Short mmCIF file of C-alpha atoms and ligand atoms in Angstrom, two decimals:
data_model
loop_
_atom_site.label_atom_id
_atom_site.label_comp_id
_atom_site.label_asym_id
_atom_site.label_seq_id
_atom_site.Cartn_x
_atom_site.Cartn_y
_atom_site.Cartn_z
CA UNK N 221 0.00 0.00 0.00
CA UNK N 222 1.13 3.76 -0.90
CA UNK N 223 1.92 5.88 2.28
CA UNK N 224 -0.03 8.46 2.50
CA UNK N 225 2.64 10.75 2.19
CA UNK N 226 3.57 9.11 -1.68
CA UNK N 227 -0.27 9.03 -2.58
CA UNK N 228 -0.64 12.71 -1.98
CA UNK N 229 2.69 13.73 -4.02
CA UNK N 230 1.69 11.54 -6.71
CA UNK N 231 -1.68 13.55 -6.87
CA UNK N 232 -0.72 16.86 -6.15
CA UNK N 233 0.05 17.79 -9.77
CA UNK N 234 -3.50 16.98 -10.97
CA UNK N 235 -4.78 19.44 -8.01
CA UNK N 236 -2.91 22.30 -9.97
CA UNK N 237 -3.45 21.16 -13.34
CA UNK N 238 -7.65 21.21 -12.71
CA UNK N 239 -8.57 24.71 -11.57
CA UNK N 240 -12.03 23.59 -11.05
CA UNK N 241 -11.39 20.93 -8.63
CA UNK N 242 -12.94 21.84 -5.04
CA UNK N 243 -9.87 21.50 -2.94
CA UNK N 244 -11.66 21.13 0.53
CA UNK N 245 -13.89 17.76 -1.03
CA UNK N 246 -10.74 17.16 -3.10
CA UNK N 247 -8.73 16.12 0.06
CA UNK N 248 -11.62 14.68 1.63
CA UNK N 249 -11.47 12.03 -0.82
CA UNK N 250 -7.89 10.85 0.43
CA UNK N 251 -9.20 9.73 3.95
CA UNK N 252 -9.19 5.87 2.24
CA UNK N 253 -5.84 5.98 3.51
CA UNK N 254 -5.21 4.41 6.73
CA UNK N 255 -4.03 7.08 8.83
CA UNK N 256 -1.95 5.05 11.26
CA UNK N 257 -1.52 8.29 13.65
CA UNK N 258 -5.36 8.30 14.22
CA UNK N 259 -6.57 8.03 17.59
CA UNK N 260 -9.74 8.98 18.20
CA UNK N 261 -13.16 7.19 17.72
CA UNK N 262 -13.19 4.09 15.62
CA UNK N 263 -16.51 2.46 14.66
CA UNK N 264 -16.24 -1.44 15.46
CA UNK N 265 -18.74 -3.12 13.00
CA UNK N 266 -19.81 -6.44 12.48
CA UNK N 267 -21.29 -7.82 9.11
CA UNK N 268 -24.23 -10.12 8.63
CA UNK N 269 -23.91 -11.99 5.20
CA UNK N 270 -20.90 -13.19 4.13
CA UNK N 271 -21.26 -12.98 0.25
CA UNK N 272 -19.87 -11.52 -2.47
CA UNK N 273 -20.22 -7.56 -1.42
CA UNK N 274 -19.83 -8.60 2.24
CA UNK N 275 -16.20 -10.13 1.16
CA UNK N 276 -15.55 -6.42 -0.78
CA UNK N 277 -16.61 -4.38 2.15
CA UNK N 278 -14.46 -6.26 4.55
CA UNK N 279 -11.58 -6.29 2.37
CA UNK N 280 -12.10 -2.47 1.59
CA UNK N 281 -12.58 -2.13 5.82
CA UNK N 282 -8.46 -3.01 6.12
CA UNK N 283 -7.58 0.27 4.98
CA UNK N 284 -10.21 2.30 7.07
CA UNK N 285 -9.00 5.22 9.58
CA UNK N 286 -12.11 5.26 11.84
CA UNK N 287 -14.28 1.84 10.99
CA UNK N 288 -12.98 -1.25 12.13
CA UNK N 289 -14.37 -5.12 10.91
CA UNK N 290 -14.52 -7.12 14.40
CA UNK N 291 -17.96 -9.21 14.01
CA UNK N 292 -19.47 -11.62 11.65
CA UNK N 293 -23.26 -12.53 11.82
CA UNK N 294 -23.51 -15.95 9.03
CA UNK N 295 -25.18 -18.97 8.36
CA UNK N 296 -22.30 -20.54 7.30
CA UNK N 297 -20.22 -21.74 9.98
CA UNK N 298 -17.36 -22.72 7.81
CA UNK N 299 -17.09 -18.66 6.30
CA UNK N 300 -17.32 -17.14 10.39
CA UNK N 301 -14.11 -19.39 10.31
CA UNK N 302 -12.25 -18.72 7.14
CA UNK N 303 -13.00 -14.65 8.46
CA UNK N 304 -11.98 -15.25 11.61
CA UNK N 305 -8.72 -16.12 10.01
CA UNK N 306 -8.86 -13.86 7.46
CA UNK N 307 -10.04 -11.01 9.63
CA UNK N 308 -8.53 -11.84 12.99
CA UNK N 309 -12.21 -11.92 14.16
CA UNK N 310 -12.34 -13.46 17.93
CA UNK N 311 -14.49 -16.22 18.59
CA UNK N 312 -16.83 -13.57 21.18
CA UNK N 313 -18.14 -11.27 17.93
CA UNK N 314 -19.13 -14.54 15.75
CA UNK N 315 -23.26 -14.98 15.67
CA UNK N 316 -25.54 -16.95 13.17
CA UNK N 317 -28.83 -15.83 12.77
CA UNK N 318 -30.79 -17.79 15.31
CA UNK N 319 -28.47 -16.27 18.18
CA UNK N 320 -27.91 -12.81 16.92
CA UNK N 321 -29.76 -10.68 19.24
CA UNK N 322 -27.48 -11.61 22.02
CA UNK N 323 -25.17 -8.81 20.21
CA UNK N 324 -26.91 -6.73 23.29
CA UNK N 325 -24.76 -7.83 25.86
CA UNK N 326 -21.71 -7.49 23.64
CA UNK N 327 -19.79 -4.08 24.39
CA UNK N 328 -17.69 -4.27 21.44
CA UNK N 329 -19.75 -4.15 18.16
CA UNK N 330 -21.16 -0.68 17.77
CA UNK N 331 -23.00 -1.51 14.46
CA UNK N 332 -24.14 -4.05 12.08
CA UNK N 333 -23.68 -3.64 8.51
CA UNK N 334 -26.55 -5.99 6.54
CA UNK N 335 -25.26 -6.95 3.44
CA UNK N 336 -27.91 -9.76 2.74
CA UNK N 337 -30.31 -10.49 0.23
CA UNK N 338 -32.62 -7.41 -0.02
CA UNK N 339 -35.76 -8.85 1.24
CA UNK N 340 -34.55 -9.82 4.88
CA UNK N 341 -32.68 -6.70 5.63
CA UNK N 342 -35.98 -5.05 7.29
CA UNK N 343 -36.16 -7.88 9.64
CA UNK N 344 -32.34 -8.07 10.49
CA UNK N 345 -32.43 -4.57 10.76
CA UNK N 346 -35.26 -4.04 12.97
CA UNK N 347 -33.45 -6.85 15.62
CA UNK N 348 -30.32 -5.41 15.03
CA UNK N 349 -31.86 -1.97 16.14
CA UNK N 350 -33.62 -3.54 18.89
CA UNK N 351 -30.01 -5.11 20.59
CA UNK N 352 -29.43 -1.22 20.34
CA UNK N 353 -26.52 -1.61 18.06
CA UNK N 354 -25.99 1.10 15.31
CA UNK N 355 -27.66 -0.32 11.68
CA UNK N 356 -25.88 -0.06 8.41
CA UNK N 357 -27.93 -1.58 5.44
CA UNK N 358 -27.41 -2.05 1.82
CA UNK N 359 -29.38 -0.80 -0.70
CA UNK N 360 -32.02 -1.15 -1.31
CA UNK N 361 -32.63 -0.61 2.16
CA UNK N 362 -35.63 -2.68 2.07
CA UNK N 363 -38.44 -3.93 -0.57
CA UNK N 364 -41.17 -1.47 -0.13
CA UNK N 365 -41.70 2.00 1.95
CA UNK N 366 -43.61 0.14 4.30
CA UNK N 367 -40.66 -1.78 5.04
CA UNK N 368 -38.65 1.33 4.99
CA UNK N 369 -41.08 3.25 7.47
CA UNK N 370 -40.52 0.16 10.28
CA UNK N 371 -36.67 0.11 9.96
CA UNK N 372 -36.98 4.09 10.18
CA UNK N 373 -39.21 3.20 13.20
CA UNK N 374 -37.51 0.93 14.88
CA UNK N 375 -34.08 2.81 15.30
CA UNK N 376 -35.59 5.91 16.15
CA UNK N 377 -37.68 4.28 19.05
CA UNK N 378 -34.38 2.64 19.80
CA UNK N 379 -32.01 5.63 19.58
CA UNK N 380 -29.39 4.27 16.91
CA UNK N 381 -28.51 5.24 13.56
CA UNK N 382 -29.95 4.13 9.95
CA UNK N 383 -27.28 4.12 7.41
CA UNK N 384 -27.87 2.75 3.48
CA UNK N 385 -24.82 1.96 1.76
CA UNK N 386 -24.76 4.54 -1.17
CA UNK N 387 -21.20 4.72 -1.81
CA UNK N 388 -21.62 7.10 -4.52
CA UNK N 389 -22.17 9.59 -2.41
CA UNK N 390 -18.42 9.35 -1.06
CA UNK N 391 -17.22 9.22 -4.32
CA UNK N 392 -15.08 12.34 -5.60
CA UNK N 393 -15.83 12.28 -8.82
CA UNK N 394 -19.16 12.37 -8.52
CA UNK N 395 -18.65 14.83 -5.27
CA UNK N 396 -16.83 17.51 -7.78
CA UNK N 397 -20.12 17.38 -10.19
CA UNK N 398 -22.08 18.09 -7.59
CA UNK N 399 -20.30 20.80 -6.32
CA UNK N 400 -20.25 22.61 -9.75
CA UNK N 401 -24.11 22.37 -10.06
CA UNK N 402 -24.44 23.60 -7.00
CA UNK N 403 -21.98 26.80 -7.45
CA UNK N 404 -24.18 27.02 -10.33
CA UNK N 405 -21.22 26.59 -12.97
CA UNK N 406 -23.56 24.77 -15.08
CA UNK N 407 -26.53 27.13 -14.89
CA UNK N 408 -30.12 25.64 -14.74
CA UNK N 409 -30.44 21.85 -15.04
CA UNK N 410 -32.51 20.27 -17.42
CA UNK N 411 -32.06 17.10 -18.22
CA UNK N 412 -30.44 13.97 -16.27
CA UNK N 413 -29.72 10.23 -18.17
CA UNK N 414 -29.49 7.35 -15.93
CA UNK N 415 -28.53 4.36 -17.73
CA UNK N 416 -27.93 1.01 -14.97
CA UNK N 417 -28.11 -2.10 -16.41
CA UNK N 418 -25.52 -5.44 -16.69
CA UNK N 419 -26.76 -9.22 -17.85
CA UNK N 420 -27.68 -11.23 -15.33
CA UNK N 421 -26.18 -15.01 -15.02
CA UNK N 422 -27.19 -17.80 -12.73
CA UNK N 423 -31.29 -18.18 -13.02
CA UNK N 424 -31.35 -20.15 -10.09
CA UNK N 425 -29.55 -17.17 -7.61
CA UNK N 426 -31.60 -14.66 -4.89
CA UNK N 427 -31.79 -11.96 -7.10
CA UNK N 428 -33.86 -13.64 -9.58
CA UNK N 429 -36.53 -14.85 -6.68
CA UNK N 430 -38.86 -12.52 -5.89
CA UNK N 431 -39.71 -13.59 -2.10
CA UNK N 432 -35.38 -12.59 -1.46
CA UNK N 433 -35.50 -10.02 -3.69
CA UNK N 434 -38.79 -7.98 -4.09
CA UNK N 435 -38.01 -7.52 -7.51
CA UNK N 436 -35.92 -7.35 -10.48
CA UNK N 437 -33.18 -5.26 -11.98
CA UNK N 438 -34.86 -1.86 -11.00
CA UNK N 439 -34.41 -3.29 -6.89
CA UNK N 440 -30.81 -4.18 -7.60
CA UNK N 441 -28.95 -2.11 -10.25
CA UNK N 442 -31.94 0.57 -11.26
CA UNK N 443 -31.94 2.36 -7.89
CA UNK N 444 -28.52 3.53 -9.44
CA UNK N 445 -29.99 5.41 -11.86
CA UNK N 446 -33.55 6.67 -9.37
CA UNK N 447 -30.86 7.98 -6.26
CA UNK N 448 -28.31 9.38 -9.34
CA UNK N 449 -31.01 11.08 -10.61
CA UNK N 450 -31.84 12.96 -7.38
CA UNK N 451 -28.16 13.88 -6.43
CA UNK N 452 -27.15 14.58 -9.70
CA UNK N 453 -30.54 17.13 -10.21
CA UNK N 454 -30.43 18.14 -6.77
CA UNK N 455 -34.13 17.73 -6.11
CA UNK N 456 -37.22 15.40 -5.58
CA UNK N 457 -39.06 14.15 -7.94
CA UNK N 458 -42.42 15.15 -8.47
CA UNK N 459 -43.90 12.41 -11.15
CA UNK N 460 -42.85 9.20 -12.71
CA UNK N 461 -44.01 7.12 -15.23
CA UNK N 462 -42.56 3.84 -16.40
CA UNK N 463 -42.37 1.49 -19.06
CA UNK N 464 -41.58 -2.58 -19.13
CA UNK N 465 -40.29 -4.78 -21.41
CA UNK N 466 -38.70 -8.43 -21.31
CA UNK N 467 -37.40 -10.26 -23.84
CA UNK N 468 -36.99 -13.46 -21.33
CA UNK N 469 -40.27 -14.51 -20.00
CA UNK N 470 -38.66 -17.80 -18.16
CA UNK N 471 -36.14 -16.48 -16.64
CA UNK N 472 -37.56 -13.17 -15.43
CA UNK N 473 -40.99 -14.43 -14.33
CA UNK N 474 -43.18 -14.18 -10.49
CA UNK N 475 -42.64 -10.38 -9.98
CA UNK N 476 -39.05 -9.55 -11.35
CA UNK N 477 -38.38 -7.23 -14.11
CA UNK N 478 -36.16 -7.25 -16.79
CA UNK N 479 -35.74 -3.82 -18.53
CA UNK N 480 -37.55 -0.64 -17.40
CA UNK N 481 -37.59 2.46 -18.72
CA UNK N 482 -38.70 5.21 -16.43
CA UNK N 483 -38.92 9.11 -16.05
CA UNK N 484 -39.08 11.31 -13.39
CA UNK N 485 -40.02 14.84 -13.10
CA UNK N 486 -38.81 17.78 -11.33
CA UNK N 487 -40.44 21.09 -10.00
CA UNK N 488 -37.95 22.90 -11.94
CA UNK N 489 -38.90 21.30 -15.28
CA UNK N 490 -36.33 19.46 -15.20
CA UNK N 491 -36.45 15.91 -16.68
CA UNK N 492 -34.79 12.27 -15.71
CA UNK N 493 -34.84 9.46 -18.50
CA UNK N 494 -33.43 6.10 -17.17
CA UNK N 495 -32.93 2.58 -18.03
CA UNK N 496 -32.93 -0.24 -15.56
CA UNK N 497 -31.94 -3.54 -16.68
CA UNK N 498 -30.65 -7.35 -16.10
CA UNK N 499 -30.28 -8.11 -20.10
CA UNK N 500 -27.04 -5.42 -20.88
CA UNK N 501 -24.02 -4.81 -20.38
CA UNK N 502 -21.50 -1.62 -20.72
CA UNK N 503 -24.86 0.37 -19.28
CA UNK N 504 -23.16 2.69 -16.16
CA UNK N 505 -24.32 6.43 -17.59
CA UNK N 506 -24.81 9.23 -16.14
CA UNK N 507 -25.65 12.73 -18.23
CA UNK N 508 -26.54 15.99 -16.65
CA UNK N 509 -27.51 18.55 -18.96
CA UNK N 510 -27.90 22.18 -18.11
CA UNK N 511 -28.44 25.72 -19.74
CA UNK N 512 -24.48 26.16 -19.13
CA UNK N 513 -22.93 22.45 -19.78
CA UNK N 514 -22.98 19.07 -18.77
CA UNK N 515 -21.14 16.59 -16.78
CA UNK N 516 -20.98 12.87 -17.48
CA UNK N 517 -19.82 10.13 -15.45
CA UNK N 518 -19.22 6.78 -17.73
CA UNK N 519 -18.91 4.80 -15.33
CA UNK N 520 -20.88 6.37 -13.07
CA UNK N 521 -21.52 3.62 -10.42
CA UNK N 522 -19.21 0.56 -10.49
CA UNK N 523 -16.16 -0.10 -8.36
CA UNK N 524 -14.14 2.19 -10.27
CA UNK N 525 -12.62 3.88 -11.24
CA UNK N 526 -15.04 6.08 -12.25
CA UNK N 527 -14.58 8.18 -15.10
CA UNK N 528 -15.95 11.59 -15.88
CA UNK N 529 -16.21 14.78 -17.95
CA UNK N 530 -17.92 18.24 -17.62
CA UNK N 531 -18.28 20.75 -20.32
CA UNK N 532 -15.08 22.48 -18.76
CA UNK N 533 -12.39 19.13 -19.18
CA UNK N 534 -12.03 15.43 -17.52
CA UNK N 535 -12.58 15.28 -14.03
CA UNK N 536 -9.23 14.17 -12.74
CA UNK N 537 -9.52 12.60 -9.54
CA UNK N 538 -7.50 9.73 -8.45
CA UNK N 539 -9.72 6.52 -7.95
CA UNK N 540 -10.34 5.80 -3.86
CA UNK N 541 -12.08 2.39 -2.83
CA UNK N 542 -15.44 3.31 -2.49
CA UNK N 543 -15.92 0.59 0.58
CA UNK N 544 -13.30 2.34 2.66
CA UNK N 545 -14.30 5.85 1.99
CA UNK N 546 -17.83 4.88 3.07
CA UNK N 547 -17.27 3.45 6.17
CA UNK N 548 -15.05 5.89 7.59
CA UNK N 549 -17.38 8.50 6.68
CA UNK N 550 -20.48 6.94 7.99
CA UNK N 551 -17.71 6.28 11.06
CA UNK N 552 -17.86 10.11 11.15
CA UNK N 553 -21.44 10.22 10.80
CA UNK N 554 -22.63 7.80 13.36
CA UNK N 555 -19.66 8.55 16.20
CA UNK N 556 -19.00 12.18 15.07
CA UNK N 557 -22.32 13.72 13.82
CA UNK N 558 -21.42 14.83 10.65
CA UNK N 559 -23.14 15.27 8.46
CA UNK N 560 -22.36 14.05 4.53
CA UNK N 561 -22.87 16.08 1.71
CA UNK N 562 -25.38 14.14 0.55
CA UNK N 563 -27.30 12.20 2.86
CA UNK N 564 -26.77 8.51 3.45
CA UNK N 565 -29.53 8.01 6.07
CA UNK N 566 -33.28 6.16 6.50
CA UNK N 567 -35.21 9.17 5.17
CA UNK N 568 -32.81 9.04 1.85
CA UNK N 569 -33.15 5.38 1.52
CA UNK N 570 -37.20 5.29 1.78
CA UNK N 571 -37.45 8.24 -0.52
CA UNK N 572 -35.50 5.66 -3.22
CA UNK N 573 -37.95 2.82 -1.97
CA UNK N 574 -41.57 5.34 -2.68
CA UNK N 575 -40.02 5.90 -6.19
CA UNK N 576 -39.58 2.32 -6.69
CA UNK N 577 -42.97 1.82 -5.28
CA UNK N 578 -44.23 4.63 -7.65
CA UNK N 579 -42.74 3.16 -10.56
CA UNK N 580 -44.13 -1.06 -10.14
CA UNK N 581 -47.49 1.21 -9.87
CA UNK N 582 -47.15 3.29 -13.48
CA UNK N 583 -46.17 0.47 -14.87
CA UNK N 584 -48.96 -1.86 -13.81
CA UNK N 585 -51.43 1.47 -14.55
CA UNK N 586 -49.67 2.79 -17.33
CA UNK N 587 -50.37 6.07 -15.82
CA UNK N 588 -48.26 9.16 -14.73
CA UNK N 589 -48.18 8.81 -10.78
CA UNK N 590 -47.22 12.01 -8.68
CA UNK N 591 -44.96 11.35 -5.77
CA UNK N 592 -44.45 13.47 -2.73
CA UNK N 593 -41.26 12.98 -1.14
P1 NDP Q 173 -24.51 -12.70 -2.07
O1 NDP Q 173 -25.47 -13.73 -2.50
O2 NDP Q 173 -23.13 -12.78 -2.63
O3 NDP Q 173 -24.36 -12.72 -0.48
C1 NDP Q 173 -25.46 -12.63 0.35
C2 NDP Q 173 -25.16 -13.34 1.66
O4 NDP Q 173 -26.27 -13.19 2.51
C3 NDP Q 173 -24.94 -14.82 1.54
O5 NDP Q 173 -23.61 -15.17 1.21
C4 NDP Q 173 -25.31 -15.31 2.91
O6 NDP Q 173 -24.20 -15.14 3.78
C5 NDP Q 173 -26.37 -14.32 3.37
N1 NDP Q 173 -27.72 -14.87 3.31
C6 NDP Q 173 -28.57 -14.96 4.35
N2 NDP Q 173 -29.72 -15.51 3.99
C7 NDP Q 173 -29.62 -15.77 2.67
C8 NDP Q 173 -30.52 -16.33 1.74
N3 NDP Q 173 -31.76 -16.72 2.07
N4 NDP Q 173 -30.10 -16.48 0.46
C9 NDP Q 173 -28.86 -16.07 0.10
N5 NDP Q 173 -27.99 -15.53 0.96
C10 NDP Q 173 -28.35 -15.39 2.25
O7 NDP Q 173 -25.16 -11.30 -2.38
P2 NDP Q 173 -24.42 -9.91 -2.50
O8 NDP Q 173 -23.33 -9.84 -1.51
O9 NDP Q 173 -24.08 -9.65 -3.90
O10 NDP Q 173 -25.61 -8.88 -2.12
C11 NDP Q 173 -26.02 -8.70 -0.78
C12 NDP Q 173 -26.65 -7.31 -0.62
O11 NDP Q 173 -25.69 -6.33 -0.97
C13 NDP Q 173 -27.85 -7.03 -1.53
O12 NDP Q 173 -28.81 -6.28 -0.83
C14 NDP Q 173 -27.28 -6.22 -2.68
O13 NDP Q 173 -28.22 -5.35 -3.27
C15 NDP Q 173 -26.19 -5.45 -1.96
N6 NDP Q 173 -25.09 -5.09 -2.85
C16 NDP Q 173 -24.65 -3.80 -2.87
C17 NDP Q 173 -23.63 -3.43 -3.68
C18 NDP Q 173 -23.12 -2.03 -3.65
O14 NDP Q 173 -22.29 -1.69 -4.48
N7 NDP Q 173 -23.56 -1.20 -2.73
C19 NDP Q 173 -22.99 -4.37 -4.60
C20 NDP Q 173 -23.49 -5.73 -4.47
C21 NDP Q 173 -24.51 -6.05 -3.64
P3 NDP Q 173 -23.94 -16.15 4.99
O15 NDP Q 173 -23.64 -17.46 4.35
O16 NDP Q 173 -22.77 -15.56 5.66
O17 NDP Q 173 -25.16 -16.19 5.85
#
């Protein structure tokens, strides 16, 4: 790993060479590096669901200033013991999901981080919430806005944080864009393209089964394209309406869709066009137009690095590891109070669930349906 020292003299020169770049968020972006002088308040998490994005976030967690891995929550027994290894995770932070709630009594796990499939993480949640420890859940954060409402319930009666894992909104890139819209360098927005979308293997896995699920694409990979749409615009959406097609009956059958095409309207006027889908690849877009310019990100949501462009040059900001950006921030947010530039909390995550809702309901009514966030 670079020091710290090395990764900022390798960037400095792109600082100078970009007059546009906000310095202040420009900097912020470096905290992925450990900062082995650090010692104040470090978030100790735990993670329930050892999967594939489980693996990432704990691997990402190694190089974190202020969020430490030191719990597992499985099924598997045989994975709590390959991360116990792995992650030099002691024997008293390893649960399954039958004895969970016992976290209670544990002083040394401040939050859970739920990175199972979508349709259990209201439950887990909700328990997690109730054993008083901090909750961290992936997106979506839940199937529905009923769902979201309870887990929104259930910390605040208990006191602890909500956090959904939108890593975007750590990400510099994507940090600088929204920066210059809001300075105004690009003048009045207009027009936003979300395009989220990759082809979908294995028909036998969660994602493809509604009860784990809740859905199809637009749950998994559109929600991209429905949160980019509101940071990148800077507002809440007013109206949506939403078209379906499949080309793949069998395989995306019982509730989970394919390819949908949506649009959302904005007070201003303003207009998002978007594409969710689980039949293409090379589909990571984002376009913001505006009476000014434009800034695209291409890719605008995978691991990285992200790549993007405004109307005034490339956007050159070194790739950081969105994982270990995120959880020191939301280490910041939950210990220190801060608060993000864009918000990463329950009321962000449910307003991403009532357009989802809004959007299975146009769809099924083939009518414009308003939405008041
Ligand atoms: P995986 O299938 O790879 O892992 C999910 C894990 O959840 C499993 O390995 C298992 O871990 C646990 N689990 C508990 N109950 C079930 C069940 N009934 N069926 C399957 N698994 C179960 O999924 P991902 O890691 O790809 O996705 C998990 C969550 O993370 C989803 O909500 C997804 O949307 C989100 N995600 C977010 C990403 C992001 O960039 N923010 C990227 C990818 C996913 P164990 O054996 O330990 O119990």
């Amino acid at each position: 790993m670079k020091s710290r020292r090395k990764f900022l003299q390798n960037i400095t020169g792109s600082v100078i060479a970009i007059p546009f770049l906000s310095k202040i968020e420009y900097l912020e972006s470096f905290k992925n590096i450990k900062d082995r002088s650090y010692d104040g308040p470090v978030l100790r998490v735990a993670i329930m669901g050892l999967g594939s994005y489980g693996t990432r976030v704990a691997d990402a967690m190694k190089d974190c200033t202020k969020a430490k891995l030191v719990g597992v929550i499985s099924g598997t027994p045989s994975k709590i013991t390959a991360w116990q290894a792995k992650y030099n995770i002691p024997e008293k932070n390893c649960y399954n999901y039958e004895n969970y709630d016992s976290i209670k009594s544990n002083p040394d796990i401040d939050a859970v981080y739920i990175i199972t499939p979508n349709a259990l993480h209201k439950d887990a949640a909700i328990r997690v919430a109730k054993a008083g420890k901090h909750v961290i859940s992936e997106k979506p954060m839940s199937i529905n806005a009923k769902d979201g409402q309870e887990m929104i319930a259930a910390c605040k009666k208990a006191n602890v944080k909500l956090l959904v894992g939108y890593r975007m909104h750590f990400e510099p890139k994507t940090l600088e864009v929204l920066r210059m819209r809001k300075d105004g360098e690009f003048g009045k927005v207009l027009f936003f393209q979300g395009l989220s979308g990759f082809q979908i293997g294995d028909p036998t896995q969660w994602r493809l089964k509604r009860e784990s699920s809740g859905g199809g694409a637009m749950m998994d990979i559109g929600i991209y394209s429905i949160n980019g749409a509101r940071y990148m615009i800077g507002d809440e959406p007013i109206w949506v309406t939403a078209q379906e097609t499949k080309t793949n009956k069998e395989k995306f059958k019982g509730g989970i869709d394919e390819t949908i095409q949506f649009q959302l309207g904005f007070p201003s006027g303003a207009v998002a066009s978007c594409l969710s889908t689980y039949s293409m690849n090379n589909l990571d877009r984002f376009f913001l137009n505006a009476e000014k310019g434009f800034a695209e990100l291409q890719p605008s949501t995978g691991y990285g690095p992200i790549k993007g462009k405004t109307n005034k040059g490339e956007l050159d900001y070194p790739h950081v590891t969105h994982q270990t950006v995120q959880m020191d921030r939301m280490a910041e947010i939950i210990l220190e109070g801060k608060q993000p530039t864009v918000p990463v909390d329950g009321e962000e995550g449910l307003k991403d669930l009532k357009i989802i809702d809004a959007i299975y309901s146009a769809i099924k009514s083939g009518k414009k349906v308003s939405l008041s966030l």
